[in-house]
Amino acid sequence: MPPDSFTDEGPALGEDDAEDLLRGICFKTGPPRTVGVELEWLVHDLHSPERSVPARRLEEAFDGLRTLHLQSALTFEPGGQLELSSPPAASLMECITSTAADLDTVRPALRTSGLALAGLGQDPWHSPQRMLREPRYDAMETYLDRIGPAGRAMMRSTASIQVCLDAGHEEPGPLGYGRRWQLAHLLGAVLVAAFANSPMRENRLTGWRSTRQALWTQLDPARTTAPSVRREPRGAWAAHALDTPVMCIRAADGPWAVPERLTFRDWIRSGLPRPPVRADLDYHLTTLFPPIRPRGHLELRMIDAQPGEDGWMVPLAVTTALFDDPEASETAYRTVKSLAETAGSRPAPRNLLWLNAARHGLADPELHTVAAACFAVALEALPRIGATPAVQEAVAAFNERYVLPGRCPADDLGTPVNGKDLRT
C-alpha cells in the first residue's frame, strides 16, 4: 500500500489533535432533546426457524428490502442479522412511532420470502456462516480470532437493542453528562439483568441468562471494557481510545492490514505503515465496543434483543424515562449507587456486578431489588415524558411478568423449545 493512499482525506493526525478531537466529539453537551434506537434482529425461516437459512436466500430477500422506503437506516450484520437504526427523534413517542412503522414495512416484505424476524440476543440453534465479504469484516475476524472463538459468535449470531440518548448538560446535576455517564455504567447492569434473553447456544443451555453479554466478556478487554468511571469522562475516554490497539488499517485496494499490539497513540507516533488521518480515528472509534459508547451522544449497547413484535419498546421506554426525566434520573442514580460496592474497581462488563447480571438475571437478589425500584420510577415518569397509555401498559405488563417476580425473558426459554414459541 503506498504511504500516500489516504492523503486526499486530510493531513496526518497529531497526538494533541487526536486528543482534542476525542474530547470535542464524543460528549456533545446540551439539554437532552433527542432519542434513537438501533434494533438488531436474527432472521429465521418463517415456518422452521431451527433450520439454517442458506446465505443466497437471505441475500435475495435483503436485496428486496433495500428497495423499501424507510425512515431508519437499514443495514445487515456479518451473520445475516438485520439492523434498523432510527433517525434522532425529538421524543420517545416519535422514535417509537417511526421505528414501528418501518418494522411494519419490513416484516411483510420478509414474509413474502418465507422469513421472519426473531427477537433473541443469541441464536439458540445456529452458528451462521459469515455473509458479508468486505475488507473491514475480513480484518475484524482476523483480529478477533487471535483472542478466541467468541469473536466470530458475536459477529454472526447475536442481536441487541441499543438505546441512544443525548450526553446531557455541561453543568452538574441529574442531567449533567458526568452524572449520566456514571448512571449508565451502574444502570447498565440492571438493564442486562432485566432484559436478558439469550440462555441458549447451539440448542443447549449455556448457564447464562445473557449468553450474548457473556460473549463480550471473552473478547479483547481493551476494546470491550469501559474506561474508568472515576475519572473525568472526556479525559478518560480520550485516553482509552488512544491507548486501545488498532483493529485494522484501512487500504484503498486489497486486504486491510491487521497489526499486533499497535495502539492508536503508537500509530500516530510512528507514522507507520502510513500516518493516520482524521478518517482513521473516526473508523477506530467504530471498532471500540464498550457497553456504553460515547459518540456525541451515549450509546447503551448492553440490552439483548427482546421477544415479541413490540418487545423492543419496553427497554427503550424504561431507559429513556430513567435518563431524560430529571426527577426519575435523580432517583435512579441514588438507587443504583448501592450497586457500586459490588461493581468494585474493575471496569464493566468484567466486574462482578455485570457478570452476575449476565449469569443470573433478576434471580440475583441485589439486582432484583434495584430493578424493581427503577421500574417503579420509570412507570411514574413515562406519562411525564409523553408516553402513550399503550407504551405505559407494555412496561407495566413487563414489570408484572418479569421484574416483580425476579424473572427475565431468558427464563421463558429455560429448556429447548420449538420454533413457534420463539418466533416474533
XYZ file of C-alpha atoms in Angstrom:
424
model
C 0.000 0.000 0.000
C 1.538 3.344 -0.967
C 2.168 5.592 2.035
C 0.048 8.367 0.493
C -3.063 6.232 -0.157
C -5.219 8.472 2.011
C -3.617 11.879 1.510
C -6.874 13.097 -0.048
C -8.568 12.561 3.322
C -6.595 15.258 5.051
C -3.299 15.866 6.832
C -1.604 13.445 9.187
C -3.106 13.499 12.658
C -1.006 14.643 15.597
C -1.381 13.292 19.127
C -2.664 16.586 20.561
C -5.035 16.977 17.624
C -6.421 13.494 18.189
C -6.983 14.098 21.890
C -8.702 17.425 21.198
C -10.974 15.763 18.647
C -11.890 12.977 21.045
C -12.681 15.407 23.833
C -14.798 17.501 21.487
C -16.783 14.953 19.517
C -17.594 12.183 21.990
C -19.568 14.175 24.604
C -21.606 16.885 22.881
C -23.487 18.570 25.684
C -26.809 20.366 25.848
C -30.284 19.707 27.209
C -31.420 16.136 26.456
C -33.758 16.511 23.496
C -33.314 13.522 21.203
C -33.532 9.760 21.433
C -32.761 6.974 18.999
C -32.732 3.199 18.874
C -30.801 0.590 16.935
C -32.620 -2.741 16.633
C -30.764 -5.878 15.601
C -32.802 -8.953 14.679
C -31.972 -12.532 13.851
C -33.585 -13.618 10.572
C -35.066 -17.115 10.517
C -37.201 -19.314 8.325
C -40.838 -18.357 8.896
C -42.064 -21.914 9.473
C -38.948 -23.758 10.679
C -36.673 -21.288 12.454
C -34.488 -24.086 13.782
C -33.370 -24.791 10.181
C -30.422 -22.840 8.842
C -31.295 -20.366 6.074
C -28.920 -20.531 3.072
C -26.950 -17.337 2.511
C -28.215 -16.975 -1.065
C -31.821 -16.955 0.153
C -31.024 -14.260 2.714
C -29.183 -12.182 0.140
C -32.119 -12.296 -2.275
C -34.538 -11.258 0.468
C -32.242 -8.445 1.632
C -31.924 -7.130 -1.921
C -35.700 -6.672 -1.885
C -35.610 -4.882 1.461
C -33.119 -2.346 0.123
C -35.818 -1.007 -2.198
C -38.184 -0.161 0.668
C -38.802 3.421 1.741
C -37.820 3.556 5.416
C -37.060 6.325 7.874
C -34.490 4.136 9.625
C -31.148 3.163 8.157
C -31.267 -0.488 7.075
C -28.037 -2.476 7.392
C -27.006 -6.092 7.805
C -24.540 -7.715 10.164
C -21.940 -10.292 9.097
C -24.058 -13.324 10.047
C -27.181 -12.058 8.285
C -28.710 -10.163 11.213
C -30.893 -7.249 10.164
C -30.453 -3.843 11.796
C -32.713 -0.799 11.771
C -31.173 2.412 13.106
C -33.735 5.123 13.738
C -33.004 8.772 13.000
C -32.670 11.004 16.074
C -36.194 11.722 17.326
C -37.447 14.692 19.317
C -39.297 12.456 21.783
C -39.716 8.883 22.904
C -43.018 8.547 21.054
C -41.643 9.987 17.832
C -38.873 7.384 17.976
C -41.298 4.545 18.706
C -43.775 5.613 16.029
C -41.227 5.918 13.221
C -39.429 2.690 14.109
C -42.660 0.722 14.457
C -43.772 1.962 11.036
C -40.518 0.749 9.494
C -40.916 -2.660 11.117
C -44.469 -2.816 9.760
C -42.946 -2.358 6.314
C -40.039 -4.781 6.720
C -41.902 -7.719 8.245
C -44.430 -8.300 5.398
C -41.633 -7.965 2.838
C -39.652 -10.666 4.633
C -42.706 -12.912 4.881
C -43.009 -12.951 1.093
C -39.589 -14.633 1.149
C -40.690 -17.062 3.871
C -38.579 -15.325 6.508
C -39.257 -13.693 9.878
C -37.501 -11.550 12.450
C -36.672 -13.179 15.785
C -36.061 -11.138 18.940
C -33.318 -13.109 20.692
C -29.961 -11.944 21.992
C -28.189 -15.078 20.752
C -29.201 -17.509 18.026
C -30.237 -20.604 20.018
C -29.726 -23.041 17.128
C -27.232 -21.921 14.535
C -23.623 -20.861 14.144
C -24.137 -18.973 10.883
C -21.545 -18.584 8.182
C -20.334 -15.053 7.545
C -22.326 -13.478 4.725
C -20.623 -10.133 4.305
C -17.295 -10.315 2.498
C -15.776 -6.893 2.867
C -12.204 -5.909 3.816
C -13.300 -4.485 7.179
C -15.079 -7.716 8.188
C -12.169 -9.843 6.970
C -9.853 -7.736 9.117
C -12.207 -7.781 12.118
C -12.461 -11.566 12.007
C -8.686 -11.924 11.753
C -8.227 -9.651 14.760
C -10.898 -11.346 16.876
C -9.681 -14.852 16.009
C -6.405 -14.052 17.776
C -8.341 -13.903 21.060
C -10.629 -16.920 20.613
C -13.900 -18.158 19.072
C -16.176 -15.706 20.888
C -15.492 -13.006 18.313
C -16.974 -14.977 15.442
C -20.005 -15.867 17.547
C -20.526 -12.222 18.446
C -20.268 -11.114 14.814
C -22.503 -13.789 13.346
C -25.131 -14.887 15.849
C -26.026 -12.125 18.341
C -28.578 -9.312 18.313
C -29.185 -6.363 20.612
C -31.218 -3.261 21.296
C -29.056 -0.163 21.503
C -30.613 2.921 23.063
C -29.092 6.267 22.052
C -29.534 9.286 24.320
C -28.042 12.763 24.420
C -24.902 13.132 26.527
C -26.566 15.697 28.816
C -25.877 19.144 30.196
C -22.367 20.515 30.573
C -23.273 21.610 34.104
C -23.544 19.178 37.038
C -26.888 17.833 38.175
C -29.221 14.924 37.358
C -28.944 15.577 33.612
C -25.271 16.565 33.602
C -23.090 14.484 31.305
C -20.853 13.325 34.161
C -23.800 12.065 36.186
C -25.355 10.353 33.152
C -22.053 8.644 32.373
C -21.881 7.230 35.912
C -25.563 6.278 35.886
C -25.137 4.364 32.641
C -22.366 2.140 33.988
C -24.402 1.037 37.019
C -27.876 1.039 35.499
C -26.421 -0.861 32.538
C -26.040 -3.972 34.687
C -29.687 -3.671 35.746
C -30.704 -3.480 32.076
C -28.621 -6.577 31.295
C -30.365 -8.483 34.083
C -33.926 -7.313 33.425
C -33.809 -7.875 29.667
C -31.539 -10.938 29.491
C -32.863 -13.055 26.628
C -30.188 -15.427 25.388
C -29.816 -18.545 27.557
C -29.103 -20.968 24.699
C -26.487 -21.574 22.048
C -26.313 -24.443 19.571
C -29.525 -25.835 21.112
C -28.003 -26.114 24.575
C -28.388 -24.084 27.729
C -25.198 -22.173 28.456
C -25.686 -21.396 32.148
C -26.038 -17.676 31.380
C -29.273 -15.712 31.156
C -27.475 -13.476 28.656
C -25.083 -15.580 26.618
C -24.678 -12.585 24.343
C -23.322 -10.492 27.223
C -21.100 -13.374 28.331
C -19.515 -13.434 24.877
C -18.490 -9.788 25.248
C -16.511 -10.675 28.369
C -14.466 -13.160 26.328
C -13.291 -10.621 23.758
C -10.338 -8.245 23.768
C -10.651 -6.461 27.153
C -9.001 -3.285 25.902
C -11.651 -2.981 23.204
C -14.764 -4.095 25.097
C -14.362 -2.685 28.609
C -15.277 0.756 29.873
C -12.706 3.379 30.826
C -12.518 4.249 34.496
C -15.719 5.973 35.588
C -13.783 7.537 38.465
C -12.021 9.867 36.037
C -13.461 12.875 34.229
C -15.346 11.346 31.268
C -13.801 13.298 28.405
C -10.224 12.740 29.516
C -10.871 9.103 30.412
C -12.454 8.345 27.055
C -9.778 10.171 25.054
C -7.010 8.211 26.778
C -8.941 4.962 26.416
C -9.464 5.443 22.688
C -5.846 6.394 22.001
C -4.436 3.541 24.092
C -6.633 0.804 22.592
C -4.983 -1.343 19.901
C -5.834 -0.571 16.310
C -8.005 -3.333 14.877
C -7.024 -2.695 11.269
C -5.529 -0.128 8.915
C -7.721 0.813 6.006
C -6.423 0.341 2.485
C -7.648 1.773 -0.793
C -7.172 -1.599 -2.502
C -6.693 -5.128 -1.288
C -6.902 -6.524 2.232
C -6.616 -4.265 5.261
C -3.600 -4.752 7.493
C -4.228 -6.174 10.971
C -1.329 -5.051 13.176
C -0.480 -6.647 16.501
C -0.413 -4.565 19.678
C -0.320 -1.233 17.855
C -2.324 1.343 19.806
C -3.682 4.387 18.012
C -1.271 6.515 20.026
C 1.636 4.334 18.857
C 0.419 4.642 15.272
C 0.418 8.440 15.491
C 3.910 8.484 16.963
C 5.436 6.033 14.496
C 3.563 7.085 11.368
C 3.884 3.525 10.066
C 2.834 1.915 7.794
C 1.408 5.349 6.911
C 0.449 8.330 9.066
C -3.129 8.162 10.347
C -5.631 10.838 9.307
C -8.901 12.018 10.862
C -10.897 9.361 8.997
C -8.714 6.660 10.574
C -9.565 7.951 14.034
C -13.256 8.035 13.134
C -13.075 4.437 11.958
C -11.064 3.362 15.009
C -13.859 4.638 17.249
C -16.359 2.356 15.476
C -14.208 -0.648 16.430
C -14.424 0.093 20.170
C -17.192 -1.889 21.851
C -17.589 -0.816 25.483
C -21.064 -1.282 26.998
C -21.623 2.491 26.848
C -20.041 4.179 23.844
C -19.877 7.983 23.653
C -20.463 9.107 20.068
C -21.506 12.667 20.757
C -24.489 11.001 22.383
C -24.440 7.967 24.691
C -24.975 4.608 23.007
C -26.124 1.960 25.508
C -25.158 -1.374 23.979
C -25.903 -3.964 26.661
C -29.552 -4.940 26.071
C -30.450 -8.274 24.440
C -32.947 -8.248 21.575
C -36.423 -8.811 23.009
C -39.236 -11.263 22.192
C -42.490 -10.245 20.534
C -43.171 -7.753 17.797
C -43.248 -4.832 20.239
C -40.943 -6.097 22.989
C -38.203 -3.679 21.894
C -40.337 -0.725 23.038
C -40.035 -1.627 26.721
C -36.252 -1.209 27.223
C -36.333 1.895 25.036
C -39.112 3.464 27.120
C -37.663 2.465 30.502
C -34.152 3.677 29.667
C -35.357 6.976 28.213
C -37.550 7.660 31.238
C -34.737 6.955 33.713
C -32.258 9.165 31.864
C -34.280 12.044 30.476
C -36.880 12.803 33.148
C -34.976 14.859 35.761
C -36.867 13.521 38.769
C -36.575 9.915 37.608
C -32.903 10.337 36.746
C -32.061 11.656 40.207
C -33.985 8.853 41.924
C -32.492 6.185 39.648
C -28.980 7.463 40.324
C -29.488 7.296 44.086
C -30.944 3.807 43.690
C -28.166 2.307 41.572
C -25.380 3.832 43.716
C -25.910 0.897 46.066
C -24.505 -1.346 43.304
C -21.132 0.413 43.233
C -19.682 -1.731 46.007
C -20.458 -4.941 44.117
C -19.064 -3.447 40.910
C -15.810 -2.598 42.660
C -12.903 -1.111 40.741
C -12.914 -3.442 37.742
C -14.446 -1.956 34.586
C -17.764 -3.016 33.098
C -18.654 -5.528 31.790
C -15.993 -7.634 33.516
C -16.758 -6.754 37.122
C -18.816 -8.908 39.459
C -21.949 -6.788 39.131
C -22.116 -7.155 35.355
C -21.168 -10.841 35.456
C -23.940 -11.516 37.985
C -26.389 -9.701 35.736
C -25.449 -11.767 32.687
C -25.380 -15.078 34.518
C -28.308 -14.770 36.925
C -30.542 -12.036 35.532
C -33.026 -10.843 38.134
C -32.571 -14.039 40.140
C -29.711 -12.083 41.713
C -31.307 -10.554 44.848
C -29.380 -7.276 44.729
C -30.175 -6.646 41.078
C -33.793 -7.668 41.615
C -34.275 -5.109 44.377
C -32.749 -2.296 42.345
C -34.593 -3.263 39.145
C -37.957 -3.256 40.923
C -37.262 0.238 42.270
C -36.080 1.533 38.883
C -39.094 0.170 37.011
C -41.399 1.797 39.558
C -39.641 5.104 38.963
C -39.819 4.655 35.186
C -43.539 3.900 35.304
C -44.135 7.118 37.219
C -42.039 9.101 34.728
C -43.457 7.742 31.469
C -46.557 9.993 31.466
C -44.318 12.998 32.113
C -42.228 12.319 29.005
C -45.298 11.796 26.827
C -45.512 8.002 26.638
C -48.891 6.828 25.368
C -51.130 4.600 27.505
C -50.198 1.659 25.253
C -46.484 2.099 25.980
C -47.148 2.561 29.692
C -49.211 -0.632 29.679
C -46.440 -2.552 27.894
C -43.898 -1.502 30.519
C -46.340 -2.316 33.333
C -47.004 -5.757 31.844
C -43.270 -6.480 31.612
C -42.857 -5.326 35.190
C -45.612 -7.654 36.397
C -44.446 -10.644 34.369
C -40.723 -10.396 34.915
C -39.370 -7.713 37.216
C -41.551 -8.073 40.306
C -41.199 -11.882 40.491
C -37.453 -11.682 39.781
C -37.511 -13.137 36.271
C -36.289 -12.107 32.815
C -37.259 -13.206 29.284
C -34.493 -15.823 29.311
C -36.415 -17.680 31.993
C -39.147 -18.390 29.441
C -36.526 -20.278 27.416
C -35.227 -22.404 30.254
C -35.477 -25.595 28.203
C -35.154 -26.166 24.463
C -38.392 -25.068 22.811
C -39.885 -25.304 19.366
C -39.599 -22.595 16.779
C -43.198 -21.459 17.087
C -42.587 -20.274 20.634
C -39.515 -18.275 19.630
C -40.853 -16.594 16.532
C -41.985 -12.980 16.535
